[in-house]
Short mmCIF file of C-alpha atoms in Angstrom, two decimals:
data_model
loop_
_atom_site.label_atom_id
_atom_site.label_comp_id
_atom_site.label_asym_id
_atom_site.label_seq_id
_atom_site.Cartn_x
_atom_site.Cartn_y
_atom_site.Cartn_z
CA MET U 13 -49.37 3.99 15.26
CA TYR U 14 -50.58 5.52 12.13
CA LYS U 15 -48.21 7.70 10.77
CA PRO U 16 -47.95 11.03 10.12
CA VAL U 17 -50.39 11.55 13.29
CA TYR U 18 -52.13 14.50 12.23
CA ILE U 19 -53.14 13.42 8.34
CA PHE U 20 -55.13 9.84 10.30
CA ILE U 21 -56.99 12.62 12.55
CA GLY U 22 -57.86 14.92 10.17
CA LEU U 23 -59.25 12.43 7.72
CA ARG U 24 -60.76 10.96 10.96
CA TYR U 25 -62.60 14.39 11.25
CA LEU U 26 -63.48 14.15 8.16
CA TRP U 27 -65.89 11.01 8.46
CA ASN U 28 -66.53 8.02 10.67
CA SER U 29 -68.95 5.79 11.85
CA ARG U 30 -69.65 7.70 14.77
CA LEU U 31 -70.46 11.51 13.77
CA THR U 32 -73.61 13.53 15.24
CA SER U 33 -76.51 13.88 11.85
CA PHE U 34 -75.64 17.28 12.22
CA LYS U 35 -71.65 17.23 11.83
CA LYS U 36 -72.53 14.24 8.71
CA ILE U 37 -75.08 17.68 7.46
CA ILE U 38 -72.20 19.80 7.12
CA THR U 39 -69.57 18.37 5.57
CA PHE U 40 -71.81 16.76 3.03
CA LEU U 41 -72.81 20.58 2.99
CA SER U 42 -69.21 21.46 2.66
CA ILE U 43 -67.97 18.69 -0.23
CA ILE U 44 -71.53 19.65 -1.97
CA GLY U 45 -70.63 23.19 -1.87
CA ILE U 46 -67.15 22.64 -3.87
CA SER U 47 -68.77 19.70 -6.45
CA ILE U 48 -71.04 22.05 -7.81
CA GLY U 49 -68.10 25.37 -7.49
CA VAL U 50 -66.25 23.08 -10.17
CA ALA U 51 -68.50 21.47 -11.85
CA SER U 52 -70.17 25.39 -12.59
CA ILE U 53 -66.33 26.68 -13.43
CA ILE U 54 -65.21 23.23 -16.03
CA ILE U 55 -69.14 23.59 -17.72
CA THR U 56 -68.52 27.62 -17.77
CA VAL U 57 -64.50 27.30 -19.19
CA ALA U 58 -66.27 24.04 -22.28
CA LEU U 59 -68.60 26.61 -23.12
CA PHE U 60 -66.65 29.94 -23.22
CA ASN U 61 -64.32 27.28 -25.25
CA GLY U 62 -66.77 25.61 -28.03
CA PHE U 63 -68.44 29.29 -28.55
CA GLN U 64 -64.73 31.05 -29.68
CA ASN U 65 -63.98 28.45 -31.62
CA GLU U 66 -66.85 28.48 -33.37
CA PHE U 67 -66.58 32.41 -33.18
CA LYS U 68 -62.95 31.65 -34.56
CA LYS U 69 -64.77 28.80 -37.36
CA ASN U 70 -67.47 30.62 -38.34
CA ILE U 71 -66.03 34.64 -38.88
CA LEU U 72 -62.63 34.74 -38.71
CA SER U 73 -62.41 32.22 -40.89
CA PHE U 74 -63.14 33.91 -42.84
CA ILE U 75 -62.11 37.91 -42.83
CA PRO U 76 -57.95 38.15 -42.73
CA HIS U 77 -56.46 38.81 -39.19
CA ILE U 78 -54.05 41.38 -40.62
CA ILE U 79 -53.70 42.68 -43.87
CA ILE U 80 -50.25 44.27 -45.22
CA THR U 81 -50.65 47.55 -47.05
CA ASN U 82 -49.30 51.21 -47.72
CA ARG U 83 -50.94 54.35 -47.65
CA ASP U 84 -52.42 53.97 -51.48
CA TYR U 85 -53.35 50.86 -51.62
CA CYS U 86 -51.00 49.51 -53.99
CA ILE U 87 -47.89 47.63 -53.72
CA ASN U 88 -45.35 45.75 -55.81
CA GLU U 89 -45.75 42.04 -55.09
CA LYS U 90 -42.12 41.40 -55.25
CA LYS U 91 -41.69 43.60 -51.71
CA PHE U 92 -43.04 41.12 -49.16
CA PRO U 93 -42.62 41.90 -45.76
CA LYS U 94 -39.95 38.56 -45.37
CA ASN U 95 -39.09 38.85 -41.86
CA ILE U 96 -42.78 38.39 -40.72
CA LEU U 97 -43.40 34.77 -41.48
CA LYS U 98 -39.94 34.14 -38.37
CA SER U 99 -43.62 34.12 -36.31
CA LYS U 100 -44.45 30.97 -35.68
CA ASN U 101 -47.99 32.85 -35.04
CA ILE U 102 -48.63 32.99 -39.03
CA GLN U 103 -51.40 30.23 -40.51
CA LYS U 104 -51.71 30.96 -44.11
CA ILE U 105 -51.34 34.20 -46.53
CA SER U 106 -52.49 35.50 -49.20
CA SER U 107 -52.21 38.69 -51.85
CA PHE U 108 -55.28 39.90 -53.54
CA ILE U 109 -56.25 43.09 -55.30
CA SER U 110 -59.05 44.73 -54.48
CA SER U 111 -61.31 47.37 -54.15
CA LYS U 112 -65.01 49.75 -53.60
CA VAL U 113 -67.36 49.09 -56.29
CA PHE U 114 -71.48 49.77 -57.55
CA ILE U 115 -72.93 46.57 -58.56
CA GLN U 116 -75.66 47.49 -60.47
CA ASN U 117 -78.19 45.13 -62.34
CA LYS U 118 -81.73 45.99 -64.45
CA GLU U 119 -83.30 46.58 -60.70
CA ASN U 120 -81.27 47.36 -57.54
CA ILE U 121 -77.45 49.10 -57.12
CA THR U 122 -75.84 48.02 -53.72
CA ILE U 123 -72.50 49.07 -52.54
CA GLY U 124 -70.04 45.77 -52.69
CA GLU U 125 -65.83 44.50 -52.29
CA ILE U 126 -64.23 42.86 -55.36
CA ILE U 127 -61.83 40.25 -53.81
CA SER U 128 -59.42 39.07 -56.52
CA PHE U 129 -58.14 34.71 -55.94
CA LYS U 130 -55.60 33.15 -58.01
CA GLU U 131 -54.51 29.84 -58.79
CA LYS U 132 -51.90 29.39 -55.85
CA ASN U 133 -54.33 30.87 -52.99
CA TYR U 134 -57.71 28.92 -54.06
CA ASN U 135 -56.51 26.92 -49.71
CA VAL U 136 -57.92 29.94 -48.48
CA PHE U 137 -61.53 30.14 -49.66
CA LYS U 138 -61.72 26.30 -49.19
CA ASP U 139 -64.75 27.67 -46.66
CA TYR U 140 -66.43 28.78 -48.90
CA ASN U 141 -67.74 25.74 -50.66
CA VAL U 142 -66.69 27.19 -54.30
CA LEU U 143 -63.57 25.41 -54.78
CA ASN U 144 -64.70 23.18 -57.78
CA ASN U 145 -65.93 26.48 -59.10
CA LEU U 146 -63.03 28.25 -58.96
CA HIS U 147 -60.85 26.08 -61.48
CA MET U 148 -62.99 26.51 -63.58
CA PHE U 149 -62.95 30.12 -64.14
CA LYS U 150 -60.54 31.46 -66.29
CA SER U 151 -58.60 34.66 -66.75
CA ASN U 152 -60.05 36.15 -70.31
CA GLU U 153 -63.27 35.80 -69.16
CA ASN U 154 -65.11 38.98 -67.11
CA ASN U 155 -67.01 36.04 -64.19
CA ILE U 156 -67.24 36.40 -60.97
CA ILE U 157 -69.71 34.48 -57.73
CA ILE U 158 -70.98 36.86 -55.56
CA GLY U 159 -71.69 36.00 -51.76
CA LYS U 160 -76.13 34.74 -50.89
CA LYS U 161 -77.40 37.70 -49.49
CA LEU U 162 -75.99 39.89 -52.16
CA ALA U 163 -77.63 38.71 -54.74
CA GLU U 164 -81.03 37.62 -52.47
CA LYS U 165 -80.56 42.01 -52.49
CA LEU U 166 -79.77 42.69 -56.01
CA ASN U 167 -82.64 39.63 -56.50
CA ILE U 168 -80.18 37.51 -59.10
CA ASN U 169 -79.38 34.20 -60.11
CA ILE U 170 -76.96 31.94 -61.58
CA ASN U 171 -75.73 33.00 -64.65
CA ASP U 172 -77.44 37.04 -64.90
CA ILE U 173 -74.95 39.20 -66.03
CA ILE U 174 -74.46 42.96 -62.96
CA LYS U 175 -72.47 45.49 -63.76
CA LEU U 176 -69.56 46.47 -61.83
CA ILE U 177 -69.05 50.81 -61.83
CA VAL U 178 -64.89 51.71 -60.34
CA PHE U 179 -64.17 55.07 -59.23
CA PRO U 180 -61.17 56.35 -60.60
CA SER U 181 -58.41 55.91 -58.01
CA ASN U 182 -56.70 59.28 -58.44
CA LYS U 183 -59.54 61.95 -57.17
CA LYS U 184 -58.51 65.07 -59.16
CA HIS U 185 -59.08 63.55 -61.86
CA PHE U 186 -62.13 61.69 -60.82
CA LEU U 187 -63.91 64.56 -63.47
CA LYS U 188 -61.59 64.20 -66.07
CA ASN U 189 -62.00 60.53 -66.25
CA LEU U 190 -65.22 58.37 -66.78
CA LEU U 191 -65.99 55.90 -64.27
CA ASN U 192 -65.14 52.38 -65.55
CA ASN U 193 -67.61 49.73 -65.17
CA GLN U 194 -67.37 46.62 -67.11
CA THR U 195 -70.65 43.85 -67.74
CA PHE U 196 -69.02 40.42 -65.83
CA LYS U 197 -71.91 36.84 -65.40
CA VAL U 198 -72.68 35.05 -62.12
CA THR U 199 -71.45 31.68 -61.95
CA ASN U 200 -71.95 30.58 -59.38
CA ILE U 201 -73.27 31.91 -55.15
CA PHE U 202 -71.57 31.19 -52.25
CA TYR U 203 -72.97 30.88 -48.61
CA THR U 204 -70.46 31.06 -46.00
CA LYS U 205 -73.47 32.54 -43.23
CA ASN U 206 -70.62 35.69 -42.45
CA GLU U 207 -70.79 38.96 -43.32
CA ILE U 208 -69.76 38.74 -46.27
CA ASP U 209 -71.76 37.19 -47.95
CA ASN U 210 -74.05 40.45 -47.83
CA TYR U 211 -71.37 41.96 -49.61
CA GLN U 212 -67.84 39.76 -51.03
CA ILE U 213 -67.51 39.67 -55.24
CA LEU U 214 -64.81 37.33 -56.34
CA MET U 215 -63.31 37.64 -59.19
CA HIS U 216 -59.84 36.47 -61.06
CA SER U 217 -56.65 38.29 -59.71
CA LYS U 218 -55.43 38.52 -63.97
CA VAL U 219 -59.33 40.21 -63.95
CA ALA U 220 -59.08 42.39 -61.19
CA LEU U 221 -56.07 43.51 -62.54
CA ASN U 222 -56.89 44.73 -65.59
CA PHE U 223 -60.46 46.37 -64.36
CA LEU U 224 -58.96 47.89 -61.49
CA ASN U 225 -55.88 49.16 -64.27
CA TYR U 226 -53.39 47.90 -62.03
CA HIS U 227 -50.19 47.50 -63.26
CA GLN U 228 -48.33 44.28 -64.14
CA ASN U 229 -46.93 42.77 -60.41
CA TYR U 230 -49.25 45.12 -58.16
CA ILE U 231 -51.24 44.26 -55.59
CA THR U 232 -53.51 45.68 -53.39
CA GLY U 233 -51.61 44.47 -50.40
CA TRP U 234 -51.76 40.56 -48.33
CA ARG U 235 -53.84 39.03 -45.71
CA ILE U 236 -52.96 37.07 -42.88
CA TRP U 237 -54.44 35.23 -40.89
CA LEU U 238 -53.39 33.64 -37.75
CA LYS U 239 -53.02 30.03 -35.29
CA ASN U 240 -54.36 32.45 -33.02
CA PRO U 241 -55.80 35.40 -33.96
CA PHE U 242 -56.46 36.81 -29.91
CA SER U 243 -53.27 36.51 -27.92
CA PHE U 244 -50.93 38.30 -30.61
CA ASP U 245 -49.66 41.74 -30.68
CA ILE U 246 -49.68 43.52 -34.23
CA ASN U 247 -46.06 45.25 -32.70
CA THR U 248 -44.42 42.57 -33.13
CA MET U 249 -45.09 42.43 -36.33
CA GLN U 250 -44.39 45.79 -37.66
CA ILE U 251 -40.65 46.30 -37.26
CA ASN U 252 -38.41 46.73 -40.28
CA LYS U 253 -42.15 48.16 -41.95
CA ASN U 254 -41.02 50.40 -44.60
CA ASN U 255 -43.58 53.06 -45.05
CA LEU U 256 -46.39 49.40 -45.13
CA LEU U 257 -49.24 49.47 -43.31
CA PHE U 258 -50.41 46.99 -40.54
CA LEU U 259 -54.29 46.61 -40.49
CA ASP U 260 -55.40 44.53 -36.74
CA TRP U 261 -58.67 42.78 -37.24
CA LYS U 262 -59.32 44.15 -33.35
CA LEU U 263 -59.20 47.62 -35.41
CA LYS U 264 -61.17 47.07 -38.46
CA HIS U 265 -63.70 45.22 -35.74
CA ASN U 266 -63.85 46.89 -33.46
CA GLU U 267 -67.17 46.56 -31.78
CA LEU U 268 -67.25 42.13 -32.62
CA PHE U 269 -63.66 42.09 -30.56
CA ARG U 270 -65.01 44.04 -27.92
CA ALA U 271 -67.83 42.58 -27.27
CA PHE U 272 -65.50 39.44 -27.64
CA ASN U 273 -63.85 41.09 -24.45
CA THR U 274 -66.41 41.63 -22.62
CA GLU U 275 -68.15 38.31 -22.70
CA LYS U 276 -65.03 36.42 -21.36
CA TYR U 277 -65.09 39.77 -18.05
CA ILE U 278 -68.04 38.59 -17.75
CA ILE U 279 -67.37 34.85 -17.28
CA LEU U 280 -63.58 35.51 -15.45
CA PHE U 281 -66.47 37.78 -12.17
CA PHE U 282 -68.45 35.04 -12.60
CA LEU U 283 -65.54 32.50 -12.05
CA ILE U 284 -63.82 34.47 -8.99
CA SER U 285 -67.55 34.82 -7.68
CA ILE U 286 -67.82 30.91 -7.31
CA LEU U 287 -63.70 30.82 -5.91
CA LEU U 288 -64.99 33.72 -3.14
CA VAL U 289 -68.37 31.20 -2.47
CA VAL U 290 -66.66 28.10 -2.15
CA GLY U 291 -63.56 29.68 0.21
CA ILE U 292 -65.99 31.20 2.36
CA ASN U 293 -68.08 27.91 2.83
CA VAL U 294 -64.59 25.97 3.48
CA VAL U 295 -63.45 28.44 6.25
CA ILE U 296 -66.92 28.74 7.86
CA THR U 297 -67.05 24.53 7.58
CA LEU U 298 -63.92 24.69 9.45
CA THR U 299 -64.31 27.20 11.27
CA VAL U 300 -67.49 25.27 12.55
CA SER U 301 -65.59 22.26 13.00
CA ILE U 302 -62.69 23.93 14.87
CA VAL U 303 -64.53 25.54 17.83
CA GLU U 304 -66.56 22.32 18.03
CA LYS U 305 -63.42 20.33 18.50
CA GLN U 306 -61.78 23.31 21.12
CA ASN U 307 -61.03 20.76 23.68
CA ILE U 308 -59.14 17.95 22.28
CA ILE U 309 -56.59 20.58 20.62
CA ALA U 310 -56.35 22.07 24.22
CA ILE U 311 -55.57 18.23 25.15
CA LEU U 312 -53.57 17.47 22.28
CA LYS U 313 -51.32 20.62 23.41
CA THR U 314 -51.27 19.12 26.46
CA GLN U 315 -49.63 15.58 24.98
CA GLY U 316 -46.92 17.00 23.56
CA LEU U 317 -48.53 17.44 19.61
CA CYS U 318 -47.01 21.05 18.74
CA ARG U 319 -48.41 24.45 16.67
CA LYS U 320 -47.74 23.50 13.41
CA LYS U 321 -49.07 19.65 13.25
CA ILE U 322 -52.85 20.55 15.20
CA MET U 323 -53.32 23.37 11.90
CA LEU U 324 -51.79 20.24 10.00
CA ILE U 325 -54.82 18.96 11.12
CA PHE U 326 -56.90 20.21 9.55
CA ILE U 327 -54.91 21.34 6.56
CA THR U 328 -55.42 17.80 6.25
CA LEU U 329 -59.34 18.23 6.73
CA GLY U 330 -59.83 20.93 4.09
CA ALA U 331 -57.62 19.47 1.71
CA SER U 332 -59.35 15.93 1.26
CA THR U 333 -63.04 17.80 1.70
CA ALA U 334 -61.12 19.56 -1.70
CA ILE U 335 -60.53 16.77 -3.65
CA VAL U 336 -63.64 14.67 -2.42
CA GLY U 337 -65.64 17.54 -3.77
CA ASN U 338 -63.28 18.10 -6.51
CA LEU U 339 -64.02 14.53 -8.00
CA PHE U 340 -67.91 14.85 -7.34
CA GLY U 341 -67.74 17.95 -9.45
CA MET U 342 -65.61 16.86 -12.56
CA LEU U 343 -67.78 13.78 -12.35
CA ILE U 344 -71.16 15.75 -12.70
CA SER U 345 -68.85 17.95 -14.88
CA PHE U 346 -68.48 15.14 -17.05
CA VAL U 347 -71.49 13.20 -16.68
CA LEU U 348 -72.99 16.77 -18.46
CA ILE U 349 -70.52 17.32 -21.19
CA PHE U 350 -70.43 14.78 -23.15
CA GLN U 351 -73.90 14.23 -22.45
CA LYS U 352 -74.69 17.33 -24.39
CA ASN U 353 -79.06 16.17 -24.17
CA ILE U 354 -78.32 16.94 -20.53
CA LEU U 355 -76.81 19.65 -21.28
CA ASN U 356 -78.24 21.22 -24.06
CA SER U 357 -81.71 21.21 -22.57
CA LEU U 358 -81.46 23.10 -19.58
CA ILE U 359 -79.58 26.02 -22.10
CA HIS U 360 -82.54 25.40 -23.72
CA SER U 361 -85.72 25.29 -21.16
CA VAL U 362 -84.12 29.59 -20.63
CA PHE U 363 -82.30 30.38 -24.20
CA ASN U 364 -84.62 28.80 -27.46
CA ASN U 365 -82.46 27.86 -30.75
CA THR U 366 -79.32 27.90 -29.30
CA ASP U 367 -76.62 25.82 -30.62
CA ILE U 368 -74.34 24.53 -28.06
CA GLN U 369 -70.52 23.40 -28.71
CA ILE U 370 -68.92 22.61 -25.85
CA ASN U 371 -64.24 21.71 -25.94
CA ILE U 372 -62.90 21.00 -22.75
CA PHE U 373 -59.13 20.50 -22.63
CA PRO U 374 -57.20 18.24 -19.69
CA PHE U 375 -54.89 20.39 -18.06
CA GLN U 376 -57.74 23.50 -17.64
CA ILE U 377 -58.68 20.06 -15.00
CA PHE U 378 -56.18 19.63 -13.59
CA LEU U 379 -56.30 23.93 -13.57
CA VAL U 380 -59.62 24.43 -11.85
CA ASN U 381 -58.92 21.31 -8.87
CA ILE U 382 -56.01 22.00 -8.01
CA THR U 383 -57.04 26.08 -7.52
CA PHE U 384 -60.17 24.68 -5.52
CA ILE U 385 -57.63 22.62 -3.70
CA LEU U 386 -55.23 25.52 -2.72
CA ILE U 387 -58.32 28.17 -1.99
CA SER U 388 -59.26 25.90 0.18
CA VAL U 389 -55.85 24.09 2.13
CA LEU U 390 -55.52 28.89 2.07
CA SER U 391 -59.11 29.13 3.40
CA THR U 392 -57.58 27.01 5.90
CA LEU U 393 -55.35 28.24 8.12
CA TYR U 394 -56.71 31.52 9.10
CA PRO U 395 -58.54 29.76 11.75
CA ALA U 396 -56.23 26.79 12.50
CA TRP U 397 -53.61 29.58 13.14
CA ASN U 398 -56.35 31.41 15.32
CA ILE U 399 -57.41 29.18 17.40
CA THR U 400 -53.91 27.34 18.02
CA LYS U 401 -52.18 30.20 19.04
CA LEU U 402 -54.14 30.23 22.78
CA THR U 403 -52.73 28.57 25.35
CA PRO U 404 -54.69 25.16 26.83
CA SER U 405 -55.18 26.98 29.75
CA LYS U 406 -56.97 29.71 28.26
CA ILE U 407 -59.22 27.50 25.40
CA LEU U 408 -60.37 25.50 28.68
CA SER U 409 -60.94 29.38 30.51
CA ASN U 410 -63.24 29.84 28.06
CA GLU U 411 -65.71 27.06 28.56
#
């Protein structure tokens, strides 16, 4: 005799050579439904991971996640709050000098933003693809690097001369002081495919210090990049803030963050909908199977099989259906993920000119599989409990 007996019977109910064609079709459709659900969730999670990585790489890698400054936007560099270094989420920190300026050439005028650099923070600008040019900058020369879109807006090229105009920082003396303006030579143009191409100007920190009339060792603040900018609480970094301002990228780019969150919630709703469909699929399949086997349940009860073990028979049936469906679903998703051309062609048939980035992690696959198996098992409990609570005489009297 096979032991435990409820597992043996449950697996026999899943598939055997004596099953009728109708029962085989029901079992097959149930497995296919779970497979499609698993594959859909794994592919959706992989696409979302890819989108999040691209978002971090192409957008969040160029804008600071946190800016530390004060109300005057002018602070002594020695007053850096060292307590924030305790956070394990810190990736890199860079002091900076920044100011909004007017940019003027012979033809046009527009607004830009100065961002300073110095030898210690060259790595912050590695994605600008101008590191070699930064090393050639001298602190006594008025040289700058500007974004491609800004250059196109002003219709200027490398080695052209432009004038930068900055207003006095003190509004009370706005009419008394002349506008501070100097000419600068454009030595290079960066292109990041980011919004900073429209306004950013890279300038040596010593040149910026003199141009903006900052005192020695004074800066605008510090720019901080995080390892995971999506999961952090800005309030945890405001302990002992000493009149410092902590500016979060989520506040500065509120619309961008809201759009990202909206997409995340839509995907979450989509995943929950798939899980509900799979759960309903298992409930219907098990209910049909249990109703069909009422007489067998009555016989098993008559032979002394307890209610608990009878329920375990159908739980085994539901769990084995989920496991087989999970295996097929993983196989389908892996084929589509690792053969990106197939998935890209399917997506391009709906969305033209869309580059798809895919990333999947083993723990996510494990979590999806466990979730589907648990839902399948839980979906078997009610129909199994409902039918096994009846006595054999009650079951047979309904025939």
